[in-house]
PDB file of C-alpha atoms and ligand atoms in Angstrom:
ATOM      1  CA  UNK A   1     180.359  22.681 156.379  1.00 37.00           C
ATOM      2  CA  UNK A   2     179.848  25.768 154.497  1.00 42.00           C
ATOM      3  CA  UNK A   3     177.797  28.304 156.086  1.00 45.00           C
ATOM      4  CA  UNK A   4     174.076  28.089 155.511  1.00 45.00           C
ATOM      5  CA  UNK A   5     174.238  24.584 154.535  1.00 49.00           C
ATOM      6  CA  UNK A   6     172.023  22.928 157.011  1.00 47.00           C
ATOM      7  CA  UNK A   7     173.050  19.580 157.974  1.00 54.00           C
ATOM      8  CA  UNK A   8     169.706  17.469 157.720  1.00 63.00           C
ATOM      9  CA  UNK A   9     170.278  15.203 160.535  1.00 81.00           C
ATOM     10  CA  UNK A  10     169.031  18.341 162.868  1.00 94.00           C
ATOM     11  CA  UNK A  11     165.727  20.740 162.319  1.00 97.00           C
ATOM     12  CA  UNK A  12     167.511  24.070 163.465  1.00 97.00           C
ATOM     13  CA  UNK A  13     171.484  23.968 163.163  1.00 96.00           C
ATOM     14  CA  UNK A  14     170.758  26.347 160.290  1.00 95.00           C
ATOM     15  CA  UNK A  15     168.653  28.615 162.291  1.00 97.00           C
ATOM     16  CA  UNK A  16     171.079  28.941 164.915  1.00 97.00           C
ATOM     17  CA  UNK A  17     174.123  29.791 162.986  1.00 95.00           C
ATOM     18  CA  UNK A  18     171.677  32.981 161.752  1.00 95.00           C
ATOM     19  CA  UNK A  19     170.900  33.815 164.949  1.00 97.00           C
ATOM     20  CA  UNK A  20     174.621  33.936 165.843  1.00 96.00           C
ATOM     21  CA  UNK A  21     175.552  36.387 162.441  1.00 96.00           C
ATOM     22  CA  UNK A  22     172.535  38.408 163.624  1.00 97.00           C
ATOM     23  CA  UNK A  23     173.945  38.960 167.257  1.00 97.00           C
ATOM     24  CA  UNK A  24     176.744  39.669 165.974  1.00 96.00           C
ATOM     25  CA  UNK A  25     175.733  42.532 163.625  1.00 97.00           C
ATOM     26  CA  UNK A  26     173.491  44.084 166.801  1.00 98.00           C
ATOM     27  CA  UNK A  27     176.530  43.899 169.049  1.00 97.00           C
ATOM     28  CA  UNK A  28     178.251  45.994 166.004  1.00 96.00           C
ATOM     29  CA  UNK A  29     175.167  48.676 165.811  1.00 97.00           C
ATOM     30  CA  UNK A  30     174.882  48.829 169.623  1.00 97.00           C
ATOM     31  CA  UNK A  31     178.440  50.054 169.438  1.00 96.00           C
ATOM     32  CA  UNK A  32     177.793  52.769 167.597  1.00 97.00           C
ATOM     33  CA  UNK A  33     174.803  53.454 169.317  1.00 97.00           C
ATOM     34  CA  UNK A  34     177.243  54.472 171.940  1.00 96.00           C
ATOM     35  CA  UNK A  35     178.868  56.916 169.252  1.00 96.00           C
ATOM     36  CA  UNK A  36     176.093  58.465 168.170  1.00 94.00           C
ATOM     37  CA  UNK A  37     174.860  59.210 171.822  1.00 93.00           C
ATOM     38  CA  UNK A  38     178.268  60.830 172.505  1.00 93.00           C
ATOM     39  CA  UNK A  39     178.489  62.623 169.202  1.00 92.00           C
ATOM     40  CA  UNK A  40     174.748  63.735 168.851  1.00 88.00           C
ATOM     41  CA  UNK A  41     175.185  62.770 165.415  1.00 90.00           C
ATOM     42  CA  UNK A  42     173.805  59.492 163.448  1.00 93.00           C
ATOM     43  CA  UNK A  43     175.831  58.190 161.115  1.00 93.00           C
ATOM     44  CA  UNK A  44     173.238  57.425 158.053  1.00 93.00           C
ATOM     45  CA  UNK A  45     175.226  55.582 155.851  1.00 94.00           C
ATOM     46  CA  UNK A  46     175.634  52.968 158.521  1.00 95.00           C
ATOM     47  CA  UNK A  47     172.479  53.076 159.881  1.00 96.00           C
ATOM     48  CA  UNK A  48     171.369  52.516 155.877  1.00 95.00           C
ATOM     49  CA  UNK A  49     173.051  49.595 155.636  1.00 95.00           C
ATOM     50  CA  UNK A  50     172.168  47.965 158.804  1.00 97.00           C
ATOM     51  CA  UNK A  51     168.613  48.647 157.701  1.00 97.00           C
ATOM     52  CA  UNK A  52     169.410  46.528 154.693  1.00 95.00           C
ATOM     53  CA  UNK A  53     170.631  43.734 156.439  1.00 96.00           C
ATOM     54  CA  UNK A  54     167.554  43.907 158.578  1.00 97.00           C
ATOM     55  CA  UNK A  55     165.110  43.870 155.615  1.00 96.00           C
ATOM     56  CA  UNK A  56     167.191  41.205 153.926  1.00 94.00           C
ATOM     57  CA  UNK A  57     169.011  39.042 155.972  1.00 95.00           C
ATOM     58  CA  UNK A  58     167.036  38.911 159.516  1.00 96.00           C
ATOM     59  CA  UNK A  59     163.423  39.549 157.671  1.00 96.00           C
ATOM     60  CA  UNK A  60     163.102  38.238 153.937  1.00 94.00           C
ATOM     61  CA  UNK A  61     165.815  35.194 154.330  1.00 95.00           C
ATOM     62  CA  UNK A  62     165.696  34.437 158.447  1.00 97.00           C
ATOM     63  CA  UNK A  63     162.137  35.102 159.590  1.00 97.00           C
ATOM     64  CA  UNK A  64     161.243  33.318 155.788  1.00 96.00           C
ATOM     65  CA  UNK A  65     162.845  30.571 156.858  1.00 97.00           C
ATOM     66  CA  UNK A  66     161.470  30.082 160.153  1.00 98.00           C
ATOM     67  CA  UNK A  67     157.223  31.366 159.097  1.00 98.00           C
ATOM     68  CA  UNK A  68     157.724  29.463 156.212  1.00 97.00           C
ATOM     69  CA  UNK A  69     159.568  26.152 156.779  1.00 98.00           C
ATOM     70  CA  UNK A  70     159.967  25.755 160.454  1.00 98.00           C
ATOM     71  CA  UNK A  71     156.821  26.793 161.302  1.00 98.00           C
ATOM     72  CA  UNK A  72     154.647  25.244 159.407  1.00 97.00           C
ATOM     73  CA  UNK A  73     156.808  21.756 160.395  1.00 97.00           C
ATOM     74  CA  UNK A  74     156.532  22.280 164.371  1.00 97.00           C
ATOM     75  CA  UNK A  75     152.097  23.195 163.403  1.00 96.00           C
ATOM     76  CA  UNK A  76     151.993  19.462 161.764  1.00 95.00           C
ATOM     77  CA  UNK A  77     153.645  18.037 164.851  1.00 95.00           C
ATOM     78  CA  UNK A  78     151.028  19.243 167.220  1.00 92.00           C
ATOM     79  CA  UNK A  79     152.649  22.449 168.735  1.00 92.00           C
ATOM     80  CA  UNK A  80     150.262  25.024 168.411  1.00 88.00           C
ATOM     81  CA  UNK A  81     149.881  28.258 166.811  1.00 88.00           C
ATOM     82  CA  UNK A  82     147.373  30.418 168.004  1.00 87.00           C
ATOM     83  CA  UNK A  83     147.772  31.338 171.609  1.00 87.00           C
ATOM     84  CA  UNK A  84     150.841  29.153 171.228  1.00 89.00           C
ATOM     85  CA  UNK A  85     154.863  29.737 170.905  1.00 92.00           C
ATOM     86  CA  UNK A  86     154.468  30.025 167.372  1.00 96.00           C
ATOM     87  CA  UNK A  87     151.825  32.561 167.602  1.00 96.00           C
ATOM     88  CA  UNK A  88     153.917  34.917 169.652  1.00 96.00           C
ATOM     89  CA  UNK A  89     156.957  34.212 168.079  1.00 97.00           C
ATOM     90  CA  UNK A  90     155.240  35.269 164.677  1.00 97.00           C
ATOM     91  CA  UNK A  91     153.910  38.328 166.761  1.00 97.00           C
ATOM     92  CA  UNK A  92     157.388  39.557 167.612  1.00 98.00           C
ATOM     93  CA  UNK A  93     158.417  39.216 163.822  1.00 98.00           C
ATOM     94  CA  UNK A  94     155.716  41.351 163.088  1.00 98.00           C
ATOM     95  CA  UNK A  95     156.915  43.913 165.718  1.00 98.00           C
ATOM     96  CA  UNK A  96     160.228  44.013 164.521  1.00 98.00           C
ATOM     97  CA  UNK A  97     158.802  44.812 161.219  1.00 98.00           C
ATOM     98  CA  UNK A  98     156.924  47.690 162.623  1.00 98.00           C
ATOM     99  CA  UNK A  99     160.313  48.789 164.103  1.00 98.00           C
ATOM    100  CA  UNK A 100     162.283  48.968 161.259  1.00 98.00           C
ATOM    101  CA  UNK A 101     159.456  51.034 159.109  1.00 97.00           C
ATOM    102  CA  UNK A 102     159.803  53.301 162.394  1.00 96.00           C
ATOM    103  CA  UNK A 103     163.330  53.851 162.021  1.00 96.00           C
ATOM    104  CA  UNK A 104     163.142  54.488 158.340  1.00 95.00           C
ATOM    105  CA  UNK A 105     160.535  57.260 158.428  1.00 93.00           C
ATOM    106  CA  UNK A 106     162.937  58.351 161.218  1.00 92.00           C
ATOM    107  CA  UNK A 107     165.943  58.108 158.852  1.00 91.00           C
ATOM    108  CA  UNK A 108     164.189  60.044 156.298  1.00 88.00           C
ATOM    109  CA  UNK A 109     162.764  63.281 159.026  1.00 83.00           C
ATOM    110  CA  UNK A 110     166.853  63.353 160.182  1.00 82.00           C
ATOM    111  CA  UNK A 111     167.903  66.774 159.855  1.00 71.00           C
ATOM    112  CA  UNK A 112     164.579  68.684 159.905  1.00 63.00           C
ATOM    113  CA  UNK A 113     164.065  68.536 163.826  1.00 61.00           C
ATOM    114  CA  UNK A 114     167.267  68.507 166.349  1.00 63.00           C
ATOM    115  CA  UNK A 115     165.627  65.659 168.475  1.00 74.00           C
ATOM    116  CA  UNK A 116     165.379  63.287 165.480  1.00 81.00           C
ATOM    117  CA  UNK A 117     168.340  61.497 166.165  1.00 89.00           C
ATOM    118  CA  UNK A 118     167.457  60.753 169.919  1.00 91.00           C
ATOM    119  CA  UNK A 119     164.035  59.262 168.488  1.00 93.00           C
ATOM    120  CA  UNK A 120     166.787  56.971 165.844  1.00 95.00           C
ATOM    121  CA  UNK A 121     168.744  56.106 168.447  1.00 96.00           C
ATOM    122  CA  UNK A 122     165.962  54.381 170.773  1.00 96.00           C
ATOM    123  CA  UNK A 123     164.602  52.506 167.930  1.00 97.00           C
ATOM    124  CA  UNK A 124     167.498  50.974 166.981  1.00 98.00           C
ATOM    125  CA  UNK A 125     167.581  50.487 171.239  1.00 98.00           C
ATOM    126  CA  UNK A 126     164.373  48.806 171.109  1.00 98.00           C
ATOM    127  CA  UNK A 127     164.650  46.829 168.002  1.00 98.00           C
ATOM    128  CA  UNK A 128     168.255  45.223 169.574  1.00 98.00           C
ATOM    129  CA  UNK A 129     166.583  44.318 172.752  1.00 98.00           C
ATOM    130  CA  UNK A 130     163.338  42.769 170.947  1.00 98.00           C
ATOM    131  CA  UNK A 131     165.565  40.640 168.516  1.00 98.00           C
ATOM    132  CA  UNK A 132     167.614  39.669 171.299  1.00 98.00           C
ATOM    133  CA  UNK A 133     164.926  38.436 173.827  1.00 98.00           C
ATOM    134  CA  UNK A 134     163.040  36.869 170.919  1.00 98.00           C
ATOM    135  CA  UNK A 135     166.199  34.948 169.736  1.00 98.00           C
ATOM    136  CA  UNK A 136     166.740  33.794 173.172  1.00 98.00           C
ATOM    137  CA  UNK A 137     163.100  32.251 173.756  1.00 97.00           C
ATOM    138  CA  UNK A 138     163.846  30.273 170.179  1.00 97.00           C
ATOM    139  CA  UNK A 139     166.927  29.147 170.764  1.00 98.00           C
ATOM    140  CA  UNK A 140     166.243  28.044 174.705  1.00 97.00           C
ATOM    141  CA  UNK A 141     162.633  26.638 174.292  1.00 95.00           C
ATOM    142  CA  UNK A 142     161.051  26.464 171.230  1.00 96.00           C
ATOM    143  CA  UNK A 143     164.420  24.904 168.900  1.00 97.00           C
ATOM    144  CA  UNK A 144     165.089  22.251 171.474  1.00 96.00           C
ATOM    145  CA  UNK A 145     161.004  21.590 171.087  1.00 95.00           C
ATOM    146  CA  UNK A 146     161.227  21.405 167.584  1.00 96.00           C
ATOM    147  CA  UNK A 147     164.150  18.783 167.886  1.00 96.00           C
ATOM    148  CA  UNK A 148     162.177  16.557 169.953  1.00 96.00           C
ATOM    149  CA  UNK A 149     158.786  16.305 168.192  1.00 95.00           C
ATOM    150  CA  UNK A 150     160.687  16.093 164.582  1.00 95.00           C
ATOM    151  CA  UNK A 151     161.606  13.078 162.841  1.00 95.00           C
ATOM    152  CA  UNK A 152     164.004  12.428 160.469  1.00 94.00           C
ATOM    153  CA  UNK A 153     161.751  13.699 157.385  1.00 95.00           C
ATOM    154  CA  UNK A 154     160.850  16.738 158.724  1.00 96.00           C
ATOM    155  CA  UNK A 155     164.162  17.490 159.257  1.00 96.00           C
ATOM    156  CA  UNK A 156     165.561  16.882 155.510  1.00 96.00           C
ATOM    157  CA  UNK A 157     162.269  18.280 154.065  1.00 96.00           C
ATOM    158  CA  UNK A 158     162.296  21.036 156.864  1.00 97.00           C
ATOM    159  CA  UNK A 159     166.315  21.657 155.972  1.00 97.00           C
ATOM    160  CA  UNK A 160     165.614  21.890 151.613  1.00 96.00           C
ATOM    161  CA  UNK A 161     163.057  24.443 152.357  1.00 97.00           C
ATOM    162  CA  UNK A 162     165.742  26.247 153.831  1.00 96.00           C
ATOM    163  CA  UNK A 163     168.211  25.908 151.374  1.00 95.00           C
ATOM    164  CA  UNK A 164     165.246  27.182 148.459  1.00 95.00           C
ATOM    165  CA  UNK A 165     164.747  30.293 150.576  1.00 95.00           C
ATOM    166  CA  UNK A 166     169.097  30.365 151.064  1.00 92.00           C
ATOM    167  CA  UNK A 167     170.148  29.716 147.257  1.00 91.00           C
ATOM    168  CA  UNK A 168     167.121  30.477 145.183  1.00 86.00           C
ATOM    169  CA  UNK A 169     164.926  33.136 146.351  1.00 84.00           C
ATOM    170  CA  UNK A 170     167.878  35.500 148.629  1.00 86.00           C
ATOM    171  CA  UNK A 171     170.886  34.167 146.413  1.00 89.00           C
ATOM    172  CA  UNK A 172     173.384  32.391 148.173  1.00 87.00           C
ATOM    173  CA  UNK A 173     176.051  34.998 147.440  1.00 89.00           C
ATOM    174  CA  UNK A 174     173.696  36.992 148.722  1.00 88.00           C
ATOM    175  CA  UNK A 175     173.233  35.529 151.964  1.00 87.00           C
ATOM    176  CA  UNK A 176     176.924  35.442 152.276  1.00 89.00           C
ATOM    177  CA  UNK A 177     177.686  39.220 152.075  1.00 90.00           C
ATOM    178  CA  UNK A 178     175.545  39.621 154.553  1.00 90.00           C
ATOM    179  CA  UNK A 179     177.466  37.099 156.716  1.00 88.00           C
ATOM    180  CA  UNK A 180     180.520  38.940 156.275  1.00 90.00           C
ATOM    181  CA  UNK A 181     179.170  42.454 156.648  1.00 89.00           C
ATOM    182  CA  UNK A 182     177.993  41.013 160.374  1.00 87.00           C
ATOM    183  CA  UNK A 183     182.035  41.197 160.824  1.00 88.00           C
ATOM    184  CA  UNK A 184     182.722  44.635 159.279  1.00 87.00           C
ATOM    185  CA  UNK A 185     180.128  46.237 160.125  1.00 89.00           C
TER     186      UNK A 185
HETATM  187 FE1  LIG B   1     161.953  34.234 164.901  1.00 80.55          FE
HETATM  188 FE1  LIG B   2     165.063  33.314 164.692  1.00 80.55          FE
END
Protein backbone atom coordinates (compact mmCIF):
# COMPACT_ATOMS: atom_id res chain seq x y z
CA UNK A 1 0.00 0.00 0.00
CA UNK A 2 1.34 3.27 -0.93
CA UNK A 3 2.52 5.36 1.80
CA UNK A 4 -0.04 7.59 3.45
CA UNK A 5 -2.84 5.61 2.22
CA UNK A 6 -4.55 4.55 5.34
CA UNK A 7 -6.08 1.26 5.20
CA UNK A 8 -9.70 1.85 6.71
CA UNK A 9 -10.09 -1.35 8.43
CA UNK A 10 -7.76 0.34 11.36
CA UNK A 11 -8.13 4.07 13.06
CA UNK A 12 -4.25 4.75 13.29
CA UNK A 13 -2.07 2.59 10.75
CA UNK A 14 -1.70 5.98 9.07
CA UNK A 15 -0.62 7.72 12.13
CA UNK A 16 1.92 5.31 12.89
CA UNK A 17 3.71 5.10 9.66
CA UNK A 18 4.20 9.21 10.39
CA UNK A 19 5.41 8.67 13.51
CA UNK A 20 8.00 6.22 12.10
CA UNK A 21 9.22 8.98 9.05
CA UNK A 22 9.31 11.47 11.95
CA UNK A 23 11.75 9.29 14.14
CA UNK A 24 13.51 8.81 11.56
CA UNK A 25 14.24 12.43 10.52
CA UNK A 26 15.10 13.21 14.54
CA UNK A 27 17.51 10.29 14.60
CA UNK A 28 19.06 12.19 11.34
CA UNK A 29 19.14 15.82 13.23
CA UNK A 30 20.34 14.25 16.50
CA UNK A 31 23.29 13.16 14.43
CA UNK A 32 24.29 16.23 13.57
CA UNK A 33 23.59 17.54 16.76
CA UNK A 34 26.65 15.59 17.58
CA UNK A 35 28.52 17.61 14.71
CA UNK A 36 27.66 20.73 15.59
CA UNK A 37 28.68 20.17 19.33
CA UNK A 38 32.12 19.01 18.08
CA UNK A 39 32.47 21.68 15.46
CA UNK A 40 30.96 24.70 17.44
CA UNK A 41 29.37 25.46 14.30
CA UNK A 42 25.49 24.99 13.18
CA UNK A 43 24.97 24.10 9.99
CA UNK A 44 21.86 26.52 8.92
CA UNK A 45 20.95 25.23 5.80
CA UNK A 46 20.16 21.96 7.47
CA UNK A 47 18.82 23.15 10.41
CA UNK A 48 16.42 25.33 7.74
CA UNK A 49 15.19 22.54 6.29
CA UNK A 50 14.52 20.41 9.20
CA UNK A 51 12.55 23.40 10.42
CA UNK A 52 10.47 22.98 7.31
CA UNK A 53 9.72 19.58 7.75
CA UNK A 54 8.73 20.40 11.27
CA UNK A 55 6.28 23.18 10.27
CA UNK A 56 4.99 21.03 7.44
CA UNK A 57 5.16 17.57 7.84
CA UNK A 58 5.07 16.88 11.84
CA UNK A 59 2.78 20.23 12.48
CA UNK A 60 0.40 21.34 9.51
CA UNK A 61 -0.10 17.58 7.96
CA UNK A 62 0.63 15.15 11.29
CA UNK A 63 -0.61 17.05 14.34
CA UNK A 64 -3.71 18.19 11.59
CA UNK A 65 -4.42 14.93 11.26
CA UNK A 66 -4.51 13.78 14.68
CA UNK A 67 -6.43 17.55 16.40
CA UNK A 68 -8.49 17.38 13.58
CA UNK A 69 -9.64 13.84 12.65
CA UNK A 70 -8.48 11.58 15.36
CA UNK A 71 -9.30 13.64 17.96
CA UNK A 72 -12.35 14.74 17.52
CA UNK A 73 -13.31 10.70 16.73
CA UNK A 74 -11.77 9.29 20.17
CA UNK A 75 -14.05 12.87 22.03
CA UNK A 76 -17.39 11.21 20.39
CA UNK A 77 -16.44 7.84 21.80
CA UNK A 78 -16.32 8.98 25.35
CA UNK A 79 -12.50 9.49 25.96
CA UNK A 80 -12.13 12.72 27.33
CA UNK A 81 -10.51 15.87 26.58
CA UNK A 82 -10.02 18.16 29.20
CA UNK A 83 -7.91 16.81 31.99
CA UNK A 84 -7.83 13.80 29.70
CA UNK A 85 -5.12 12.09 27.18
CA UNK A 86 -6.31 14.21 24.57
CA UNK A 87 -5.94 17.29 26.53
CA UNK A 88 -2.29 16.70 27.22
CA UNK A 89 -1.53 15.27 24.12
CA UNK A 90 -2.89 18.59 22.46
CA UNK A 91 -0.75 20.39 25.22
CA UNK A 92 2.50 18.84 24.03
CA UNK A 93 1.61 19.86 20.33
CA UNK A 94 1.33 23.17 21.50
CA UNK A 95 4.79 22.95 23.20
CA UNK A 96 6.43 21.73 20.33
CA UNK A 97 5.08 24.66 18.55
CA UNK A 98 6.55 26.97 21.06
CA UNK A 99 9.85 25.09 20.41
CA UNK A 100 10.21 25.47 16.99
CA UNK A 101 9.35 29.48 17.08
CA UNK A 102 12.30 29.23 19.77
CA UNK A 103 14.67 27.79 17.49
CA UNK A 104 13.81 30.10 14.68
CA UNK A 105 14.33 33.38 16.53
CA UNK A 106 17.48 31.42 17.51
CA UNK A 107 18.30 30.70 13.84
CA UNK A 108 17.84 34.22 12.97
CA UNK A 109 20.27 35.88 16.33
CA UNK A 110 23.13 33.07 14.91
CA UNK A 111 26.16 34.93 14.38
CA UNK A 112 25.61 38.06 16.53
CA UNK A 113 26.49 36.36 19.99
CA UNK A 114 29.20 33.32 20.19
CA UNK A 115 26.84 31.31 22.58
CA UNK A 116 23.96 31.30 20.06
CA UNK A 117 24.63 28.10 18.73
CA UNK A 118 24.80 26.29 22.21
CA UNK A 119 21.20 27.90 22.87
CA UNK A 120 20.28 26.09 18.91
CA UNK A 121 21.66 23.15 19.81
CA UNK A 122 19.52 22.44 23.13
CA UNK A 123 16.39 23.32 21.42
CA UNK A 124 16.67 21.12 18.83
CA UNK A 125 17.77 18.69 22.19
CA UNK A 126 14.59 19.43 23.76
CA UNK A 127 12.27 19.45 20.88
CA UNK A 128 13.75 15.58 19.92
CA UNK A 129 13.14 14.38 23.37
CA UNK A 130 9.49 16.04 23.62
CA UNK A 131 8.44 14.53 20.16
CA UNK A 132 9.86 11.38 21.14
CA UNK A 133 8.20 10.85 24.61
CA UNK A 134 4.97 12.26 23.19
CA UNK A 135 5.04 9.77 20.21
CA UNK A 136 5.65 7.03 22.58
CA UNK A 137 2.55 7.76 24.99
CA UNK A 138 0.36 7.74 21.46
CA UNK A 139 1.55 4.97 20.05
CA UNK A 140 1.63 2.71 23.53
CA UNK A 141 -1.67 4.00 25.14
CA UNK A 142 -3.75 6.25 23.55
CA UNK A 143 -3.67 4.43 19.56
CA UNK A 144 -4.37 1.03 21.00
CA UNK A 145 -7.41 3.07 22.97
CA UNK A 146 -8.57 4.51 19.99
CA UNK A 147 -8.66 0.96 18.29
CA UNK A 148 -10.78 -0.42 20.88
CA UNK A 149 -13.56 2.17 21.38
CA UNK A 150 -13.78 2.70 17.33
CA UNK A 151 -16.03 1.00 15.09
CA UNK A 152 -15.87 0.36 11.72
CA UNK A 153 -17.29 3.96 10.64
CA UNK A 154 -15.15 5.87 12.55
CA UNK A 155 -12.46 4.25 11.15
CA UNK A 156 -13.32 4.86 7.24
CA UNK A 157 -14.72 8.35 8.11
CA UNK A 158 -11.75 8.83 10.64
CA UNK A 159 -9.21 7.42 7.66
CA UNK A 160 -10.89 10.07 4.55
CA UNK A 161 -10.29 12.86 6.88
CA UNK A 162 -6.88 11.85 6.71
CA UNK A 163 -6.48 11.42 3.26
CA UNK A 164 -8.27 15.35 2.73
CA UNK A 165 -5.58 16.70 5.04
CA UNK A 166 -2.79 14.06 2.94
CA UNK A 167 -3.90 14.87 -0.82
CA UNK A 168 -5.82 18.09 -0.68
CA UNK A 169 -4.78 20.54 1.80
CA UNK A 170 -0.54 19.37 2.18
CA UNK A 171 -0.47 17.85 -1.48
CA UNK A 172 0.29 14.40 -1.67
CA UNK A 173 3.54 15.00 -3.54
CA UNK A 174 4.03 17.05 -0.95
CA UNK A 175 3.76 14.76 1.80
CA UNK A 176 5.98 12.48 -0.08
CA UNK A 177 9.14 14.68 -0.31
CA UNK A 178 8.99 14.96 2.98
CA UNK A 179 8.99 11.14 3.38
CA UNK A 180 12.01 10.87 1.44
CA UNK A 181 13.91 13.81 2.87
CA UNK A 182 13.38 11.71 6.43
CA UNK A 183 16.06 9.34 4.48
CA UNK A 184 18.49 12.01 3.18
CA UNK A 185 18.41 14.13 5.52
FE1 LIG B 1 0.40 14.01 18.67
FE1 LIG C 1 1.50 11.74 16.61
Amino acid sequence: MPYGHGSATDLTSSLRRDHEVILRMLRRLESKLDVWKSTNRVDRGSLREFLDFARTFIDRCHHGKEERCLFPCLERRGIPREGGPIGVMLYEHDLGRQLIRQIEDALKGLGQADNRHLEVIELCESYISLLRQHIEKEDNVLFPMGENVSSLEDRASTNSCYEQIESFEVGREVHEKYERLADSF
